[in-house]
mmCIF file of C-alpha atoms in Angstrom:
data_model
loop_
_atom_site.group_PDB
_atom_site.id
_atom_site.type_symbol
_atom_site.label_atom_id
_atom_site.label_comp_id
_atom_site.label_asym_id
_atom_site.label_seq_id
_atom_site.Cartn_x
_atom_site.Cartn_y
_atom_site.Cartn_z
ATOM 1 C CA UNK A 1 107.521 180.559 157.102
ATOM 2 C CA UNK A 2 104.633 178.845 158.136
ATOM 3 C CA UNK A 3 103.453 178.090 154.486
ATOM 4 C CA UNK A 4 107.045 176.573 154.229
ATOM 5 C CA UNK A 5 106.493 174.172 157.639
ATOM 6 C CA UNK A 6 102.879 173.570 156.390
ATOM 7 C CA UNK A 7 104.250 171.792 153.118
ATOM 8 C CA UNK A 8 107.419 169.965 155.057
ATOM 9 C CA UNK A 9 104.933 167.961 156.921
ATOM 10 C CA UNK A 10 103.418 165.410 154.556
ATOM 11 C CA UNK A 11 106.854 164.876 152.730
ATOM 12 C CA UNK A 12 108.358 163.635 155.938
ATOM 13 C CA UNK A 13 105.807 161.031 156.489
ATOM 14 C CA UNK A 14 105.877 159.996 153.123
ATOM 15 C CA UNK A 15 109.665 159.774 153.483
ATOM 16 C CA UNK A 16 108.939 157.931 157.121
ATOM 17 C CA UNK A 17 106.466 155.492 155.629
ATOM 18 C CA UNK A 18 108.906 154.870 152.585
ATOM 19 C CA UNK A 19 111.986 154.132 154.927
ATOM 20 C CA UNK A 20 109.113 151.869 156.990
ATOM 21 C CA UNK A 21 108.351 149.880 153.953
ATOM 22 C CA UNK A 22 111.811 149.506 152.445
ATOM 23 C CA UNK A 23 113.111 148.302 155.999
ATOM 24 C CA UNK A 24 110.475 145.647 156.445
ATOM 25 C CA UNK A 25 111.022 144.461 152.813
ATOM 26 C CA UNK A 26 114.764 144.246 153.715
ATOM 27 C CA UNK A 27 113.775 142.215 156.853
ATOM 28 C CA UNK A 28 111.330 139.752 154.786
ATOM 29 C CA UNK A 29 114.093 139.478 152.632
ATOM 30 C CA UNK A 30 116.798 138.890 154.695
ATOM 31 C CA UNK A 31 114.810 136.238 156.931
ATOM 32 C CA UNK A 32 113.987 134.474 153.162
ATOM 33 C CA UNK A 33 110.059 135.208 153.443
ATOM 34 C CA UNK A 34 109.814 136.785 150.028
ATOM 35 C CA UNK A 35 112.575 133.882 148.450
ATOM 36 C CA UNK A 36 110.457 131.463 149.740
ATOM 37 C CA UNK A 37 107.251 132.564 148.691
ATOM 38 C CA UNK A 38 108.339 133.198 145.321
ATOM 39 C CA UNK A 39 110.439 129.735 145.032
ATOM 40 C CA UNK A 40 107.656 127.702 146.469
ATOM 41 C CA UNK A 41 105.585 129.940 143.171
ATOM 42 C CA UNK A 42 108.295 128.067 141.478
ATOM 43 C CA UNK A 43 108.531 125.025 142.594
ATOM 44 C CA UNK A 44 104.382 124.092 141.894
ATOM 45 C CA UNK A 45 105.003 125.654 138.552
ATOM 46 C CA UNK A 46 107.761 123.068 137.466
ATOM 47 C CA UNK A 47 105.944 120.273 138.941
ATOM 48 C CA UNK A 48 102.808 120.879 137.067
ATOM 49 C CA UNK A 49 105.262 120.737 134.197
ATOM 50 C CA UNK A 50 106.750 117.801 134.827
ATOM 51 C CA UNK A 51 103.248 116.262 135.598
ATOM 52 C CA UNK A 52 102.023 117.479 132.084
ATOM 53 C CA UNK A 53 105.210 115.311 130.320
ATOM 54 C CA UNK A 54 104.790 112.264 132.809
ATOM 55 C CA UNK A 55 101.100 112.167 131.452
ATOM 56 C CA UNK A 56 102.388 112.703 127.734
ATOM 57 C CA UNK A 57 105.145 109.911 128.320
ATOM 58 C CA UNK A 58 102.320 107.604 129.812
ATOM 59 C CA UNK A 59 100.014 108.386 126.694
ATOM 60 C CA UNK A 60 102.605 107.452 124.754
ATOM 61 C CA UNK A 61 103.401 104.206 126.237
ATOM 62 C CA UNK A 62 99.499 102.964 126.158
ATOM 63 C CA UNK A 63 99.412 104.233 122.613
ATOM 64 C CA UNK A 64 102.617 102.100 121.950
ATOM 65 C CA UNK A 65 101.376 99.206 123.786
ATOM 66 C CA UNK A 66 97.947 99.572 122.088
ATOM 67 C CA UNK A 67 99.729 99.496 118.734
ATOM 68 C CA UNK A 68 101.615 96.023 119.777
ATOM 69 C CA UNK A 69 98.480 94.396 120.475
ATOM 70 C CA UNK A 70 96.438 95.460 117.383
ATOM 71 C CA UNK A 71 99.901 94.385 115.506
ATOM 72 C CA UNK A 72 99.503 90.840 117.694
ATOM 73 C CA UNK A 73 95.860 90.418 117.560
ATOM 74 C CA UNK A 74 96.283 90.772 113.417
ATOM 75 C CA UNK A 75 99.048 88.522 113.286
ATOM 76 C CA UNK A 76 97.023 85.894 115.550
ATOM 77 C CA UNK A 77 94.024 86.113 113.291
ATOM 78 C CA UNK A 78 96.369 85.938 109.861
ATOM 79 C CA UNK A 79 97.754 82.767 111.450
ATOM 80 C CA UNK A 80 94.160 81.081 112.393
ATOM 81 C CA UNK A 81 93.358 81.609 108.885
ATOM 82 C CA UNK A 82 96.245 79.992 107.136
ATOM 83 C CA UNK A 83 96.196 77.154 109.138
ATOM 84 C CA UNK A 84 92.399 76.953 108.729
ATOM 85 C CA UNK A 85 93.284 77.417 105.065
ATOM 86 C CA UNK A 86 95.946 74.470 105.056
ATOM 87 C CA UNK A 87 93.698 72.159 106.731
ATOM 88 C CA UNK A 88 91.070 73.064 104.131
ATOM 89 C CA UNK A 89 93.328 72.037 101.513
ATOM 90 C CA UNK A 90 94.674 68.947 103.321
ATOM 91 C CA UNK A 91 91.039 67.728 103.908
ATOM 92 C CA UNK A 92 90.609 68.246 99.901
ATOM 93 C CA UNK A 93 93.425 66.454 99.066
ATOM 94 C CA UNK A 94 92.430 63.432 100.886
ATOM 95 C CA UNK A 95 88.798 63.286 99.413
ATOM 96 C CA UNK A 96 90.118 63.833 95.993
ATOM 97 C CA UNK A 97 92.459 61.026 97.216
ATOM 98 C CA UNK A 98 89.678 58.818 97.882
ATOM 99 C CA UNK A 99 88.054 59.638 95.106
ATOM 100 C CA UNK A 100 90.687 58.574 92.545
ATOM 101 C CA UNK A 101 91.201 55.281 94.305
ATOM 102 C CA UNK A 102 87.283 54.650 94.377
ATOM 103 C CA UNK A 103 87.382 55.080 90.623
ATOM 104 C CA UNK A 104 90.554 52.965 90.423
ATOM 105 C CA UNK A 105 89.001 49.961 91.808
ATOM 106 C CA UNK A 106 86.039 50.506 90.473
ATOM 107 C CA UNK A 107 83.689 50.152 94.040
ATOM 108 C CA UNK A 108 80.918 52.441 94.736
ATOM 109 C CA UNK A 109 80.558 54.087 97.953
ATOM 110 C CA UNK A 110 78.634 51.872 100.121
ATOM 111 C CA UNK A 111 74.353 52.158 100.053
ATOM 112 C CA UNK A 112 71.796 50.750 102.283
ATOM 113 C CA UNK A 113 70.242 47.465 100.977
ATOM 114 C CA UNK A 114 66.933 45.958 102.516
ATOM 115 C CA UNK A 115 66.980 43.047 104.487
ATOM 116 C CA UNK A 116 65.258 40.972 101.815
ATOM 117 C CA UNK A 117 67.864 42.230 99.252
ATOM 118 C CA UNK A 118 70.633 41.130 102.132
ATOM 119 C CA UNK A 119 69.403 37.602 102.413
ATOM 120 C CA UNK A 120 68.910 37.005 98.551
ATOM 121 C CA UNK A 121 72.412 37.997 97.969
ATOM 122 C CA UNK A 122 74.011 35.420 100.967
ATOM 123 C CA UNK A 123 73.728 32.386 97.497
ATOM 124 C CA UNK A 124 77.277 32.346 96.504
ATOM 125 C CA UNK A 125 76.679 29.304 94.247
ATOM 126 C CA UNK A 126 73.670 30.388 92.357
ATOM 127 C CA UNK A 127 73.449 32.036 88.726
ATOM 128 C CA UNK A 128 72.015 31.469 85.592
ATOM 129 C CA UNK A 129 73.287 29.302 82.649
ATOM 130 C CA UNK A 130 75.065 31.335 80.221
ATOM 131 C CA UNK A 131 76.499 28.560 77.232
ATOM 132 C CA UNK A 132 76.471 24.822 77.086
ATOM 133 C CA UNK A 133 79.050 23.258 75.321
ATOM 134 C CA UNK A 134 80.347 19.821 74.857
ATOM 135 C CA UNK A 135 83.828 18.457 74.259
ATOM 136 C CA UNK A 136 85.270 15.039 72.899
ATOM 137 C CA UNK A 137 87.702 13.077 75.037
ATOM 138 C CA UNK A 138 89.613 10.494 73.061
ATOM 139 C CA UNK A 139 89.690 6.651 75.046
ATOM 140 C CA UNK A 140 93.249 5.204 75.855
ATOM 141 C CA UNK A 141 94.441 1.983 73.588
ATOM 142 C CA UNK A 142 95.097 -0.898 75.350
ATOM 143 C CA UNK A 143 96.919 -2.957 72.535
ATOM 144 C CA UNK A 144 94.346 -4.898 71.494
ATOM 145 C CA UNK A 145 93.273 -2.634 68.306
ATOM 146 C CA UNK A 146 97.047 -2.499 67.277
ATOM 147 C CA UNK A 147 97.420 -6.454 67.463
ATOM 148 C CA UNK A 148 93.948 -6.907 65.799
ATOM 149 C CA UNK A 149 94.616 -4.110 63.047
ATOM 150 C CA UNK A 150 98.072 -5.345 62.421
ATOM 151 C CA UNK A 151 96.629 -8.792 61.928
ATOM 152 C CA UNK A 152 93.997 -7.539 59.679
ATOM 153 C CA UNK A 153 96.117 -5.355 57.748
ATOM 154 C CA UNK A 154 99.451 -8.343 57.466
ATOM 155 C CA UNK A 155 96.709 -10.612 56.018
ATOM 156 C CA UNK A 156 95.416 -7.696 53.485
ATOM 157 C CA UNK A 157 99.051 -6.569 52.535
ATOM 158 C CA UNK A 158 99.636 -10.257 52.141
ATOM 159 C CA UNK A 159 97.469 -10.831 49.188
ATOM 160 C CA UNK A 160 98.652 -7.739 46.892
ATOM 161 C CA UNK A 161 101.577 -8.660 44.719
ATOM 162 C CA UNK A 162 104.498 -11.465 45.386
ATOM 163 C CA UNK A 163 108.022 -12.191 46.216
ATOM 164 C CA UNK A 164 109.435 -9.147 48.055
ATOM 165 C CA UNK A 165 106.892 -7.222 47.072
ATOM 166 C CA UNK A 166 104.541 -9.163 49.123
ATOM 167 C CA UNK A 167 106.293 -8.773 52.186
ATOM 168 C CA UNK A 168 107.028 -4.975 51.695
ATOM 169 C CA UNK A 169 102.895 -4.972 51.270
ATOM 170 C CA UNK A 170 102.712 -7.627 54.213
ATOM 171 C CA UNK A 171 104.670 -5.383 56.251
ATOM 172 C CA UNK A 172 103.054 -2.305 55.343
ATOM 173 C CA UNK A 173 99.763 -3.567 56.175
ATOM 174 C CA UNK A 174 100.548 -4.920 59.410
ATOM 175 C CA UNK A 175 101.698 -1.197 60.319
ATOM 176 C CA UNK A 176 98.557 0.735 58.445
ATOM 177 C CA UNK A 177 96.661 -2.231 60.260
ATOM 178 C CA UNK A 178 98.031 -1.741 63.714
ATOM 179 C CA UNK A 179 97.525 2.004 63.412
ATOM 180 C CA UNK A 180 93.981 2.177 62.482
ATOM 181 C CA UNK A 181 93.324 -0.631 65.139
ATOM 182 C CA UNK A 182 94.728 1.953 67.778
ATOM 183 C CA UNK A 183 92.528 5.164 66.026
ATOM 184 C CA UNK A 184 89.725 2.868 66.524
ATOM 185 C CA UNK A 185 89.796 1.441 69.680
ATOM 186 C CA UNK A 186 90.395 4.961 71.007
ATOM 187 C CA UNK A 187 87.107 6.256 69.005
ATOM 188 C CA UNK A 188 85.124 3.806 70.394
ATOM 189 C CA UNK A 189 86.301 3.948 74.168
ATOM 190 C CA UNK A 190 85.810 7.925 73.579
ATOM 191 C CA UNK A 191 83.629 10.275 76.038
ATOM 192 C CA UNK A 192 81.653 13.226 75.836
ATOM 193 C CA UNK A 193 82.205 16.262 78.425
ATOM 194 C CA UNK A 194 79.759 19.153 78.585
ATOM 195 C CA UNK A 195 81.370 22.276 79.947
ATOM 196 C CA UNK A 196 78.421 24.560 81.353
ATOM 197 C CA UNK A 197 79.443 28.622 81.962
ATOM 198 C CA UNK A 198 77.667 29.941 85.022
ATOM 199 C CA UNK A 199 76.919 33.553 85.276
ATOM 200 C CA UNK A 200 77.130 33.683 89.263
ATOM 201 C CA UNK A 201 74.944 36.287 91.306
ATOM 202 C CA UNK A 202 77.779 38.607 92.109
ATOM 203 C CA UNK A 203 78.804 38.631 88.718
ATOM 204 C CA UNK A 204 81.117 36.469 87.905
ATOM 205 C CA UNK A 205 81.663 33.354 85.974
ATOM 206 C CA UNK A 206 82.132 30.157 86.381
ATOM 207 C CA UNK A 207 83.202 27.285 84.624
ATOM 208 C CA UNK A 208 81.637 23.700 85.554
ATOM 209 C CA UNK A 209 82.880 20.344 83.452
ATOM 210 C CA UNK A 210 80.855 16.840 84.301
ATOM 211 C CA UNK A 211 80.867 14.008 81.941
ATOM 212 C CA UNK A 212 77.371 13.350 82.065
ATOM 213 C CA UNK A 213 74.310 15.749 80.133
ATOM 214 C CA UNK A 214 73.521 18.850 82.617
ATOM 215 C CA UNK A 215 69.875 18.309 82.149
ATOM 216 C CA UNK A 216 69.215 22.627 81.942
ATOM 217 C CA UNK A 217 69.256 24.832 79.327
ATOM 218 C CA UNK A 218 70.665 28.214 78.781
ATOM 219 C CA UNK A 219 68.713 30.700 80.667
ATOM 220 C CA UNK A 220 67.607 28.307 83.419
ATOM 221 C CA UNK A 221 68.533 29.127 87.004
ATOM 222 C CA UNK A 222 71.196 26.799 88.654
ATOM 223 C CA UNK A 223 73.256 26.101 91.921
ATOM 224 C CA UNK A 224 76.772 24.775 92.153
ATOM 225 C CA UNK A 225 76.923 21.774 94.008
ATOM 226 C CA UNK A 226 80.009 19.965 94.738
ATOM 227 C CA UNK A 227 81.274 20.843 90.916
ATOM 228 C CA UNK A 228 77.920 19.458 89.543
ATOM 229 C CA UNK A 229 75.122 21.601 87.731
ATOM 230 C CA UNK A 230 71.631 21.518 89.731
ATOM 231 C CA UNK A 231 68.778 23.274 88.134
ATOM 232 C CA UNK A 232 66.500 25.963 90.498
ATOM 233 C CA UNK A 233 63.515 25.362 88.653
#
């Protein structure tokens, strides 16, 4: 019997310490200690969640926006170089441009020339002599040769043949007479022009008629003055 009691002992404790334990566990859970403490567990587990896709979603965005700026910063520099392009090729244009009308008028681009040079080229009317020519210019009748000639040439035509065939011959001289009379007052009232061709200084020529000898030769150096030749020496 008392082997019996001996053994009875520890089980009741351990029955009285299990009943213990199972009633405060009933009270925590009753009074929401052990909900709470295992919700809050919860709660800090499904935040750091959500904080671990709020930083994905962020990374995301500045990756995004990252993209949109490389994509801008591309486009800005393809843009800068076709309009640096365009204006290259605008700027080309116009010096070909030029260049085609230079060649068209046939001026060189402008140089420097020395003072000296400057003041030589200020003679507009100076040049050398290039020809020398001169020209015939017949005198105007003034009747006198037609009456004379006819005279002359009545009185000739007079003395060939007779009856109507003198005056036919009469008449005919008178008009041969009266003709030549005219040819040769003209001839002898003619006048001589000489017509001088000036090669200018800035190249070009010029033409310079006077009725009396220019008194130069080809070659020689000469001014216009007031349409007449004068030599340089």
């Amino acid at each position: 019997m008392e082997n019996r009691s001996g053994m009875l002992y520890p089980m009741m404790v351990i029955a009285a310490i299990s009943v213990i334990l199972f009633s405060v566990i009933g009270i925590a859970t009753m009074t929401g200690h052990i909900p709470n403490a295992l919700s809050d567990k919860k709660d800090v587990v499904v935040a750091e969640q959500q904080a671990a896709k709020d930083a994905a979603a962020l990374k995301e965005v500045e990756a995004a926006k990252a993209v949109r700026e490389a994509e801008a910063a591309k486009a800005k520099e393809l843009a800068a170089a076709k309009d640096a392009e365009a204006a290259k090729q605008v700027a080309a244009e116009k010096a070909r441009a030029a260049k085609l009308a230079t060649a068209a008028t046939g001026t060189a681009a402008p140089r420097y020339v020395p003072a000296a040079q400057r003041t030589a080229a200020v003679c507009r009317d100076c040049g050398v002599v290039q020809s020398i020519n001169t020209t015939e210019v017949k005198g105007k009748g003034t009747g006198l040769g037609v009456v004379g000639g006819a005279v002359v040439g009545g009185v000739l035509g007079h003395q060939i043949g007779s009856g109507r065939g003198q005056d036919l011959a009469t008449v005919a001289g008178a008009v041969g007479g009266g003709y030549a009379g005219n040819e040769i007052e003209k001839r002898v009232k003619k006048t001589v022009n000489y017509v001088v061709r000036v090669r200018m200084e800035d190249g070009t020529v010029r033409s310079v008629t006077q009725s009396m000898a220019p008194g130069v030769a080809v070659g020689d150096r000469v001014r216009i003055e007031d349409g007449v030749i004068v030599s340089r020496g």
